[in-house]
XYZ file of C-alpha atoms in Angstrom:
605
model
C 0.000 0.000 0.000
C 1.789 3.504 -0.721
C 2.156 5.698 1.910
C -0.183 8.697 2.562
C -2.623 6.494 0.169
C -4.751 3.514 0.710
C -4.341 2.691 -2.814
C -8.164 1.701 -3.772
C -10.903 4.026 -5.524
C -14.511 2.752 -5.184
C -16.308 2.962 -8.225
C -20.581 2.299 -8.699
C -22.677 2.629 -11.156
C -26.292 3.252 -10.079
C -27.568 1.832 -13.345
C -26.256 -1.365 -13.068
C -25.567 -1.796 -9.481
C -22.079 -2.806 -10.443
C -19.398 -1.980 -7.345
C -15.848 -1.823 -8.441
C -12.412 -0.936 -7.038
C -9.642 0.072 -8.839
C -6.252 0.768 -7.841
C -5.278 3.849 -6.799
C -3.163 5.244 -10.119
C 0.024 6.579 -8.805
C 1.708 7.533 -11.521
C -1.212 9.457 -11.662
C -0.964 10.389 -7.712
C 2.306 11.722 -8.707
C 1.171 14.299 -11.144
C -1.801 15.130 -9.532
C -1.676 14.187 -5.947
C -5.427 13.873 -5.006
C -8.356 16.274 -4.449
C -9.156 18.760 -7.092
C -6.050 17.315 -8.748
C -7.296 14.008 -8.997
C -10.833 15.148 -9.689
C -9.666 17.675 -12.484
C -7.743 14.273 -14.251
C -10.334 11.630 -13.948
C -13.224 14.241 -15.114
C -11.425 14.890 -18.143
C -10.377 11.303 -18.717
C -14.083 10.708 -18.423
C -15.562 13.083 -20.147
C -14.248 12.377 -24.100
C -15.925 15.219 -25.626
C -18.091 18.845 -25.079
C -21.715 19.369 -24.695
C -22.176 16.994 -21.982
C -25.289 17.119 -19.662
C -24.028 17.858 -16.757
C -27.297 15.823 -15.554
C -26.686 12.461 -17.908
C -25.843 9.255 -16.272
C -22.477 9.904 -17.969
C -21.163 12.756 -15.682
C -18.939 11.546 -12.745
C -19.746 12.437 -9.796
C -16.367 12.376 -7.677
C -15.412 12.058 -4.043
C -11.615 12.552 -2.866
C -9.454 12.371 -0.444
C -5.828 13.589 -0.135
C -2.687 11.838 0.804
C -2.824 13.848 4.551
C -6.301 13.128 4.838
C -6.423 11.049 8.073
C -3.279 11.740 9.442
C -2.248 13.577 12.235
C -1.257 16.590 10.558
C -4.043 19.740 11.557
C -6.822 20.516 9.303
C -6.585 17.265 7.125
C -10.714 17.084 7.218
C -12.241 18.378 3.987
C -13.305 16.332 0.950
C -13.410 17.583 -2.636
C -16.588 17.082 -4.816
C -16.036 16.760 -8.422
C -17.910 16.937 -11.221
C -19.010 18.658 -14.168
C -20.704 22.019 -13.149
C -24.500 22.080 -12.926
C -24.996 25.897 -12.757
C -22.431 27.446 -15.074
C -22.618 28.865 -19.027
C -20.454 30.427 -21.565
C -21.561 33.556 -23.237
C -21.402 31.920 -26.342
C -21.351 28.051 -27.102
C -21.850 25.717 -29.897
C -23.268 23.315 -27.175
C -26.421 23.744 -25.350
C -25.034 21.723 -22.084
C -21.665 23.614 -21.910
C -20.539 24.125 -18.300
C -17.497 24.463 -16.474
C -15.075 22.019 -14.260
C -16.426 21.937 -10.763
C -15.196 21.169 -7.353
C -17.037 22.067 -4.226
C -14.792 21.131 -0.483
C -16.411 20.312 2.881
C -15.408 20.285 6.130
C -16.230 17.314 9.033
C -15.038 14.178 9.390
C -16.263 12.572 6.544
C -13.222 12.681 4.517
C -10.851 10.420 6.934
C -13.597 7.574 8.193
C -13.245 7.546 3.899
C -9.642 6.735 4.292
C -10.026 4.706 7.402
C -12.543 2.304 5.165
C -9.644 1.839 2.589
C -10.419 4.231 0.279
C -8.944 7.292 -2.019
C -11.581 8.390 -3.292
C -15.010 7.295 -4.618
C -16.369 7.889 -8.257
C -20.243 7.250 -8.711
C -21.500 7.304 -12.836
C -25.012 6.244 -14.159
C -27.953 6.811 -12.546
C -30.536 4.639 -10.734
C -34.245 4.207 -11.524
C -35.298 4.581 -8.228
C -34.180 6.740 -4.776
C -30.748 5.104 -2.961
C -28.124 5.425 -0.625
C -24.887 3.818 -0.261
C -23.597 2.177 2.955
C -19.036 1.765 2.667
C -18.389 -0.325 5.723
C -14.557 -0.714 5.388
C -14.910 -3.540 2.552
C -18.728 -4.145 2.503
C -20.665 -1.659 0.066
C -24.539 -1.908 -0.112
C -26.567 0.172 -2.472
C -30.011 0.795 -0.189
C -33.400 1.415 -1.019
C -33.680 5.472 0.202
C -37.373 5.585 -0.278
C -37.858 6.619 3.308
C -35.166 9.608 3.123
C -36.421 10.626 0.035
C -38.249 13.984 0.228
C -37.033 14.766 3.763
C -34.513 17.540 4.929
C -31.336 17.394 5.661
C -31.759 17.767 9.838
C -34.528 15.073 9.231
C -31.995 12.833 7.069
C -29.049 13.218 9.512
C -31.192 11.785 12.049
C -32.694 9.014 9.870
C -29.237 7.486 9.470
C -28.077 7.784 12.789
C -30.927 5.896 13.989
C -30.610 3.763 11.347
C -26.800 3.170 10.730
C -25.515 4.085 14.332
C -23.182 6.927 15.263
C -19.541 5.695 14.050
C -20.575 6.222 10.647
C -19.987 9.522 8.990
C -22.649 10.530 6.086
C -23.467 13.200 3.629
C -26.347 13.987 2.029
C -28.309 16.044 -0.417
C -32.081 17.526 0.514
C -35.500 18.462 -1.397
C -33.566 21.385 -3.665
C -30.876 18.459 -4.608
C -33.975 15.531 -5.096
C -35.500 18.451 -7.601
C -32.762 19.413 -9.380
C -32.121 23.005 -7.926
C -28.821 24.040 -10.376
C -27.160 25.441 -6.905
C -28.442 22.951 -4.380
C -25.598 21.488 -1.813
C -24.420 18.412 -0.527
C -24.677 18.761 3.394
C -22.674 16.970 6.427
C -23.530 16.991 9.875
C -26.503 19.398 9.328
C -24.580 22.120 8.625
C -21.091 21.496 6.448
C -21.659 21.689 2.899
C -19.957 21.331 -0.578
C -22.315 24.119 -1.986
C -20.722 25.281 -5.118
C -21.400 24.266 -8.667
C -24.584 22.513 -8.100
C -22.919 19.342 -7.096
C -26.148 18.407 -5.346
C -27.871 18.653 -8.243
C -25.396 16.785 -10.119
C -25.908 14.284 -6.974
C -30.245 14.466 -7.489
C -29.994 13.571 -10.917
C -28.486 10.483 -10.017
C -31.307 9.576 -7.525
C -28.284 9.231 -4.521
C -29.511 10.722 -1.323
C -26.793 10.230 0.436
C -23.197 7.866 1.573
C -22.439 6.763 4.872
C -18.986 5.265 5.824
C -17.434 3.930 8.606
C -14.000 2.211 8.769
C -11.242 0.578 10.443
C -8.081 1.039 8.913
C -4.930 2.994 9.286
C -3.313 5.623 6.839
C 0.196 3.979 5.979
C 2.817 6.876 6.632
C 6.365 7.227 5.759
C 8.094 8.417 8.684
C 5.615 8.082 11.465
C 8.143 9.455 14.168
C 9.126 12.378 11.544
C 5.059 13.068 11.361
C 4.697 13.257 14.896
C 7.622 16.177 15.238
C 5.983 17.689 12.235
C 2.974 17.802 13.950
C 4.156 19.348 17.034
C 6.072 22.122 15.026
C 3.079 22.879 12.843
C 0.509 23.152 15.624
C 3.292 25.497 17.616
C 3.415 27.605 14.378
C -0.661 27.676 13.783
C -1.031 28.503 18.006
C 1.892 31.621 17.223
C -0.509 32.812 14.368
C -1.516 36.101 14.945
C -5.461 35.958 14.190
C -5.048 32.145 16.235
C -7.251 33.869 19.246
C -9.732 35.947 17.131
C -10.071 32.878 15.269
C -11.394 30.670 17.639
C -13.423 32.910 19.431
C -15.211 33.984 16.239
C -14.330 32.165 13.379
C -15.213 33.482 10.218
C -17.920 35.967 11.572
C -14.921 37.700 13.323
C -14.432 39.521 9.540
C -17.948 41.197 9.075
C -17.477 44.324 10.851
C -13.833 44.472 9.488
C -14.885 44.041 5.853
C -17.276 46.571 6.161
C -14.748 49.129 7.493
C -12.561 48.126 5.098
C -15.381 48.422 1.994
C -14.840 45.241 1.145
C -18.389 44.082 2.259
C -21.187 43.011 0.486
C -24.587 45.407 0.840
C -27.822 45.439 -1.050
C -27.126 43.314 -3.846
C -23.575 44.588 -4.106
C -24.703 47.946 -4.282
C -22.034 49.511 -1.431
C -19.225 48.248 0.224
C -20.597 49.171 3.561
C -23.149 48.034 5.940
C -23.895 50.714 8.480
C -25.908 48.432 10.736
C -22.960 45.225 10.619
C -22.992 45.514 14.780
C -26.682 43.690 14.625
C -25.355 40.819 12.752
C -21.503 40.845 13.766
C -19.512 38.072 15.736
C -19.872 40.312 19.311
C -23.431 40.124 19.094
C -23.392 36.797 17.693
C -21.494 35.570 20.776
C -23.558 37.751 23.413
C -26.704 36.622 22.127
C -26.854 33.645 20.136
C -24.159 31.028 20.335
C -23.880 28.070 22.645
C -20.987 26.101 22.001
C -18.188 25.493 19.335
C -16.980 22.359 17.050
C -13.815 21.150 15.206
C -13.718 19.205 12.259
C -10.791 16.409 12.302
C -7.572 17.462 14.035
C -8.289 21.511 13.962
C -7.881 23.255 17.273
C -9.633 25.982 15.657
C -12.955 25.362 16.494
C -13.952 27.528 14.083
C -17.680 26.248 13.556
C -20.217 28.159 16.145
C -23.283 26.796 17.449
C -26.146 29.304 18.500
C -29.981 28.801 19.899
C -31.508 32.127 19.243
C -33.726 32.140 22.327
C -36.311 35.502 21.816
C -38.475 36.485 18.821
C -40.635 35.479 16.580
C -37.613 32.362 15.260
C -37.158 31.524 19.036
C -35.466 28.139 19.272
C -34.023 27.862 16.182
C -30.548 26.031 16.079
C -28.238 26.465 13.693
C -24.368 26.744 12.888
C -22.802 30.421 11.963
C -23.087 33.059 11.062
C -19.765 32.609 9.025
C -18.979 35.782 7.059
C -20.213 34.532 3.703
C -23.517 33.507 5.254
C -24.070 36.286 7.523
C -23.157 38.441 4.443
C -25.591 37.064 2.189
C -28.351 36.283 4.097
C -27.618 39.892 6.166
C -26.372 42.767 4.827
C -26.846 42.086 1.213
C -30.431 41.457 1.860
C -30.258 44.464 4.562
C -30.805 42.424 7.299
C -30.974 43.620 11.028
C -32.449 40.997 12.778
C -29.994 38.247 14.299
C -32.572 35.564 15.146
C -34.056 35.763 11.644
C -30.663 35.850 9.586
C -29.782 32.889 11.705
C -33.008 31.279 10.712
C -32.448 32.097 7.054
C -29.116 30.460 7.273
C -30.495 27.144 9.006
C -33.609 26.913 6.345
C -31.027 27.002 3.210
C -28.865 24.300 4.799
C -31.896 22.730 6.069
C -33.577 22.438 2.327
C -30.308 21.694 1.113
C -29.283 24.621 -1.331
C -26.060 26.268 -1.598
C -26.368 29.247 1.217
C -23.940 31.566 -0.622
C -25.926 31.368 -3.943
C -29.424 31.645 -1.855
C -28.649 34.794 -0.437
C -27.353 36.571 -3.741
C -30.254 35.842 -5.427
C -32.354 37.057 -2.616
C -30.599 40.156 -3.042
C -31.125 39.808 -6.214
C -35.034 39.774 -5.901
C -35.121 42.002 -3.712
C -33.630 45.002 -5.955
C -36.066 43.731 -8.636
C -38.785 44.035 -6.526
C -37.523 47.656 -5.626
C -37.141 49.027 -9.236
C -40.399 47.604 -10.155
C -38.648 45.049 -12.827
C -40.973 42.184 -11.003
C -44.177 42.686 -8.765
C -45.886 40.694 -5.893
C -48.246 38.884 -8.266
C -44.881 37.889 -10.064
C -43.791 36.372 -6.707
C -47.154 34.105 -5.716
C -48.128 37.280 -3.401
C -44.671 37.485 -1.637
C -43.684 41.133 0.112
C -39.943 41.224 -1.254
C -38.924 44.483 0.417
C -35.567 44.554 1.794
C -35.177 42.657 5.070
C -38.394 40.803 4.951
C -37.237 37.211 6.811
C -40.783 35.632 5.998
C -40.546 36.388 2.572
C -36.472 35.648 2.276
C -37.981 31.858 4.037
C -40.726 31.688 1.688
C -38.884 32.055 -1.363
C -36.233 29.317 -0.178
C -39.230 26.691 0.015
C -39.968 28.019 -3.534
C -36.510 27.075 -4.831
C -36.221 24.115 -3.391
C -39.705 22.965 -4.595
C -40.160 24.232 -7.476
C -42.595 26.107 -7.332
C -44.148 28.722 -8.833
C -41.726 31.281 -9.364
C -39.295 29.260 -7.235
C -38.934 26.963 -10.598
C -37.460 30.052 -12.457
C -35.199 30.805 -9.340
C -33.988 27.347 -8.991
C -32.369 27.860 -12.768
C -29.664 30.269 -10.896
C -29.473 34.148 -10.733
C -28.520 34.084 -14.902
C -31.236 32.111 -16.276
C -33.686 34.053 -13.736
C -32.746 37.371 -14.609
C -32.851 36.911 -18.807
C -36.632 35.137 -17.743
C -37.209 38.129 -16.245
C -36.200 40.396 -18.741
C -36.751 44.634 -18.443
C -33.053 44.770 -17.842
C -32.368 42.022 -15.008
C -29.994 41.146 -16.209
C -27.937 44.397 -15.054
C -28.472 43.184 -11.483
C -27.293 39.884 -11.801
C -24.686 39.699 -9.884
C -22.668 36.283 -11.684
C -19.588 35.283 -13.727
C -20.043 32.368 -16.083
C -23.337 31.612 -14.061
C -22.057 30.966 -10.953
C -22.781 33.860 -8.124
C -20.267 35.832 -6.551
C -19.877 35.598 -2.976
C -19.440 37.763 -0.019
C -16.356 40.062 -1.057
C -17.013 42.982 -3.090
C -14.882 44.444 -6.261
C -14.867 48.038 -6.215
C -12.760 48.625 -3.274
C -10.542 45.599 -4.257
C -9.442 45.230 -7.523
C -7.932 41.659 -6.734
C -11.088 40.488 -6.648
C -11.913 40.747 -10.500
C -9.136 38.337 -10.747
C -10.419 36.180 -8.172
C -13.697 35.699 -9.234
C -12.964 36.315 -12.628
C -10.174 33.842 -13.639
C -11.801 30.939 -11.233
C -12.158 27.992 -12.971
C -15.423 27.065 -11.383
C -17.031 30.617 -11.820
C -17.287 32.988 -9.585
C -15.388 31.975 -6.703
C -14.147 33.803 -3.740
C -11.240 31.471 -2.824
C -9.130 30.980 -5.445
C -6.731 33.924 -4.606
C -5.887 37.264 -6.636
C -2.366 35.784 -8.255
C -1.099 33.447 -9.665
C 0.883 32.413 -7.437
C -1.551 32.544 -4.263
C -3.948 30.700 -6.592
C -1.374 27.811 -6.848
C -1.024 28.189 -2.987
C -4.958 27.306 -2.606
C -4.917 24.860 -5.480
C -3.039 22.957 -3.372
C -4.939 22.940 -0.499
C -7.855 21.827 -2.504
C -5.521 19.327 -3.635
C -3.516 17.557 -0.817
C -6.687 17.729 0.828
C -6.307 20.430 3.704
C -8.477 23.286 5.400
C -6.824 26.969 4.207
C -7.805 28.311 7.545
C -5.399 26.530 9.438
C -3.308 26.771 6.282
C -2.981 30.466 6.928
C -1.484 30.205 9.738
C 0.410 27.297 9.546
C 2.177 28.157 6.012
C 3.428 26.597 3.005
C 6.595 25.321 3.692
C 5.104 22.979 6.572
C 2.663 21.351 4.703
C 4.892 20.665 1.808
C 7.122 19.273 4.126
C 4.144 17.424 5.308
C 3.867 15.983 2.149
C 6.996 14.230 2.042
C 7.030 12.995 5.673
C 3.751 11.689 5.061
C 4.658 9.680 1.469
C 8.107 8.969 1.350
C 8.603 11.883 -1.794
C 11.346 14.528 -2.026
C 9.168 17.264 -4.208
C 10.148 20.480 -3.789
C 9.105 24.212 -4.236
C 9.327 23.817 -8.004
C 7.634 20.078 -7.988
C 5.258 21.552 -5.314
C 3.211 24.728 -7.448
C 3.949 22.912 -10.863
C 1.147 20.214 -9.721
C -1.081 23.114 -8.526
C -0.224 24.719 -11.952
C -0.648 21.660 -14.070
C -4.320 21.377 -12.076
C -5.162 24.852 -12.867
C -4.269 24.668 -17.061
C -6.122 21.099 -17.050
C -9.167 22.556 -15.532
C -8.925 25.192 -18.280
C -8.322 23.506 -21.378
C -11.700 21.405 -19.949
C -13.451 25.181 -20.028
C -12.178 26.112 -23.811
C -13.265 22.840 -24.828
C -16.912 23.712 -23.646
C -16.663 27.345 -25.230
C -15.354 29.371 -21.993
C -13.077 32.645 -23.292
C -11.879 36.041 -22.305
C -15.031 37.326 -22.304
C -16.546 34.937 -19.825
C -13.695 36.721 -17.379
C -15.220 39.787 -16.748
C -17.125 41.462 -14.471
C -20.654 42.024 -13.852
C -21.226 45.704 -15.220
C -22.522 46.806 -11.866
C -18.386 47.197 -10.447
C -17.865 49.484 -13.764
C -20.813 51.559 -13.962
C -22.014 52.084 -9.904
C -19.498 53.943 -7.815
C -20.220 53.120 -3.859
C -21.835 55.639 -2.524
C -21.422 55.439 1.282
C -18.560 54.299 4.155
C -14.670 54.802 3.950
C -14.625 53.353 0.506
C -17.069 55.891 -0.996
C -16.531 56.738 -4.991
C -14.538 53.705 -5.623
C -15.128 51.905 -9.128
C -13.258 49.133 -10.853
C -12.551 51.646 -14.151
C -12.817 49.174 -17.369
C -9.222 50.164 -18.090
C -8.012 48.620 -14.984
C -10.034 45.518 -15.767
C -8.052 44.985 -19.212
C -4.997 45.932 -17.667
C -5.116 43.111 -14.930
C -6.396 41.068 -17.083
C -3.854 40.982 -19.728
C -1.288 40.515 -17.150
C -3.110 37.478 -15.847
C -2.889 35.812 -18.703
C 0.572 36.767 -19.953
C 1.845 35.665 -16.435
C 0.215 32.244 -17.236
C 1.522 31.653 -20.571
C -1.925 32.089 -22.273
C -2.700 34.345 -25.454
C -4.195 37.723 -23.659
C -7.077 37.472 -26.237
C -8.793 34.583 -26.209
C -7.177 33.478 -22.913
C -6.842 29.695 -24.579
C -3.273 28.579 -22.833
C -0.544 28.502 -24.773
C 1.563 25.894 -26.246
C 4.819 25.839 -24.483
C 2.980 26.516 -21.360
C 1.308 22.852 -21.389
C 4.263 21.159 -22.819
C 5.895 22.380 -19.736
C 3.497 20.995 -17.352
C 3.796 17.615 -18.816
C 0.418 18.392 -20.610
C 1.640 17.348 -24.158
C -2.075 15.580 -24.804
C -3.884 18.397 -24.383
C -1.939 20.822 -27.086
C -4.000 19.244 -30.523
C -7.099 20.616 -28.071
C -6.197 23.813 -27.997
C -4.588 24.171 -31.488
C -8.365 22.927 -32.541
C -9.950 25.607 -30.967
C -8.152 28.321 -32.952
């Protein structure tokens, strides 16, 4: 067995019932190293050709590991979702199905009882006729009859599997937006940790899988167990040094609301200002006054960064839930203009309740809500529903829509694009997306990075991919090996490289190190040129060019068109790509050991 790896993928197809393993490839490992790498490989290996329905039996859908996960080495908890994107488009494309890479990570401690059960990663293709589950008990795998999870939440599935299954197994799980196809629904673990992005609950639905349960028994193989050990020591000494270690986990994410909105960085009324003057109501201080209860780690973090709350007055009174984290409490607060705690909170808990990605939710409540403003859609056009700004019952109301289906919940559920050119009377303008996928809680004007970040993601508009190359390599790689950036950030590079090697027996260094996260990163976009994805699809929405803020210390700023071409064409010349189609260039992929993929690109021409 190779060290770091347990050297079997589990592979079933839900149309024949067929349960495979394969060996772990790692020639393959050594290129790619597992994660998003890994994911990025086999999607394209599986995928022959464009145009593919995302929701066809034929689309992987992809669960991996990395070769840390399940070690002793902090933060080694997350698991990386692949699959072709259900909730992106090109501007322009010959085929009606085109879509992007995708890769959604999740938090818990799903990811190492994987590993534990013997397993690298687990790739699910075809689709079954009727509602199932699958139960990995180290070597036994059952495909189950889900008929009595199907059409329940995600709380109510949790539970159903616990009683069911017992507590040593670990499960995920989609809810009613993933059963009916939602383009942005999640998959959820432990009630609360999701792999929202990119529709991969939808992806998930469409095969009729409600959810996986594991539990297993095994040991990750290391290297140099006595070297890990010392490693592990050093790296928890360096994350406990960190200076944001205390504020951390105290507060977690929530701990940068009120800073982001001093800095004008923040996300307000539908990205309309950087600013929130009324961030105190929903901020960690009043979060931890008022609302939470307690605080959980995923696998081998000391950060604790997850916070548990009861709001206990008001109309939501007794409501549990997990946050708010700053994307959250940005979308489902300020951007809505939000004031009330217990009701955010309850927003929050509803989304992952329903299962639908809470980031997306809240931007397209936004959304709605300037629509509803400008008169661009009415309350007949919403089944009666009062969509003025900070209205919880309606912001709940419309999330049962979405996940449904109905009414005008079934054009919602298509994703802030589709919705807006329904819509029509110029939506469109406050549509607040980049190759279909919504932006999240960061805002552009007072940050130019951030046209790069969301921009140049892979996935669509993502928040985490970093505003250079290099720090894009940097998170690559944590999507890759597969590792938590919070801890990351404080912990560093250079230890979890070193990590690396302790933990396989390999001598890569700096140069071996980024050239996998850059090999990852020109895969995944020779996959988006195939489907029809170019410069154009880079940009960003017209609302940062046009709308200067107009309130808070960042008032007046813009993101001037110039500047967007500027950055821009130094993006791509920095990656070796032609600055105006953004296709990557020749040399570049011959470098990376990419040969294959050059008669692609040349084609595309």
């Amino acid at each position: 067995m190779p060290n770091g790896y347990m050297g079997k993928i589990l592979e079933i197809d839900l149309t024949s019932k067929k349960i495979t393993t394969i060996d772990t490839d790692m020639k393959l490992a050594e290129k790619f190293v597992g994660g998003r790498g890994m994911g990025a490989k086999y999607l394209w290996d599986r995928i022959k050709s464009p145009g593919l329905d995302p929701l066809s039996p034929e689309n992987p859908l992809m669960f991996w590991t990395g070769p840390l996960t399940g070690t002793a080495i902090p933060g080694p908890s997350r698991i990386t979702v692949c699959t072709k994107s259900a909730n992106t488009s090109p501007l322009s494309s010959p085929y009606p199905h085109a879509s992007t890479v995708a890769w959604s990570c999740m938090g818990g401690q799903f990811a190492p009882e994987l590993k534990f059960a013997g397993y690298d990663g687990i790739i699910i293709i075809g689709k079954s006729d009727k509602p199932v589950y699958i139960v990995i008990d180290d070597a036994k795998v059952d495909i189950k009859d889900a008929a009595h999870l199907w059409g329940k939440s995600t709380n109510q599935t949790d539970l159903l599997l616990q009683k069911e299954l017992g507590p040593q197994f670990r499960t995920i799980y989609i809810g009613p937006a993933g059963e009916n196809l939602v383009k942005f629904a999640a998959i959820i673990s432990e009630s609360s940790r999701a792999a929202g992005r990119s529709g991969v609950g939808c992806v998930m639905g469409s095969k009729k899988l409600k959810a996986i349960a594991v539990r297993g028994t095994n040991v990750v193989p290391v290297a140099d167990p006595e070297g890990m050990i010392k490693l592990r020591k050093e790296m928890f000494a360096a994350l406990e040094s960190w200076n944001a270690y205390d504020q951390w986990r105290r507060w977690g994410t929530a701990s940068m609301l009120i800073a982001s909105s001093q800095a004008g960085t923040h996300v307000t009324r539908n990205f309309r200002e950087g600013t929130y003057e009324q961030v105190d109501k929903i901020g960690a201080p009043i979060s931890e006054k008022e609302f939470w209860v307690k605080h959980r780690s995923c696998y081998q973090c000391p950060l604790r960064c997850m916070k548990i709350g009861q709001v206990t007055s008001g109309p939501y009174k007794g409501t549990i839930a997990e946050g708010p984290e700053y994307e959250t409490g940005t979308m489902h607060g300020s951007n809505c203009l939000v004031t009330d705690l217990g009701g955010m909170m309850k927003s929050i808990e509803l989304a992952d309740d329903l299962g639908l990605d809470s980031i997306t939710t809240g931007n397209i409540l936004g959304f709605l809500m300037e629509l509803y403003e400008k008169g661009i859609v009415t309350r007949a056009d919403l089944d009666g529903i009062d969509m003025k700004w900070g209205n919880i019952e309606a912001m709940l109301a419309i999330q049962q829509k979405i996940a449904k289906r109905e009414g005008v919940g079934d054009i919602l559920a298509e994703g802030v694009k589709k919705a807006a050119a329904k819509f029509g009377q110029d939506a469109e303008k406050y549509a607040i997306q980049i190759k279909g996928q919504e932006l999240a809680a960061w805002n552009i004007p007072a940050n130019h990075g951030f046209a790069i970040v969301y921009g140049t993601s892979n996935r669509g508009a993502c928040h985490q991919v970093g505003p250079t190359v290099e720090e894009q390599h940097r998170r690559t790689m944590c999507d890759t090996l597969v590792i938590c950036r919070f801890p990351y950030y404080g912990i560093g590079t250079a230890l979890y490289q070193k990590a690396l090697n302790v933990i396989t027996g390999w001598k890569l260094d700096d140069t071996g190190f980024f050239k996998v996260a850059e090999r990852i990163w020109n895969l995944e976009k020779v996959f988006n040129v195939r489907e029809g994805f170019r410069r154009a699809d880079d940009y960003v929405p017209k609302r940062f060019t046009t709308e200067a803020f107009t309130v808070g210390p960042k008032k007046g700023a813009i993101l001037p068109p110039e500047t967007q071409e500027k950055i821009l064409d130094e993006y791509y010349t920095k990656r070796g790509w032609d600055v105006k189609t953004s296709l990557p260039g020749e040399a570049k992929l011959k470098e990376l050991g990419l040969e294959d993929l050059v008669p692609v690109v040349q084609g595309l021409k």
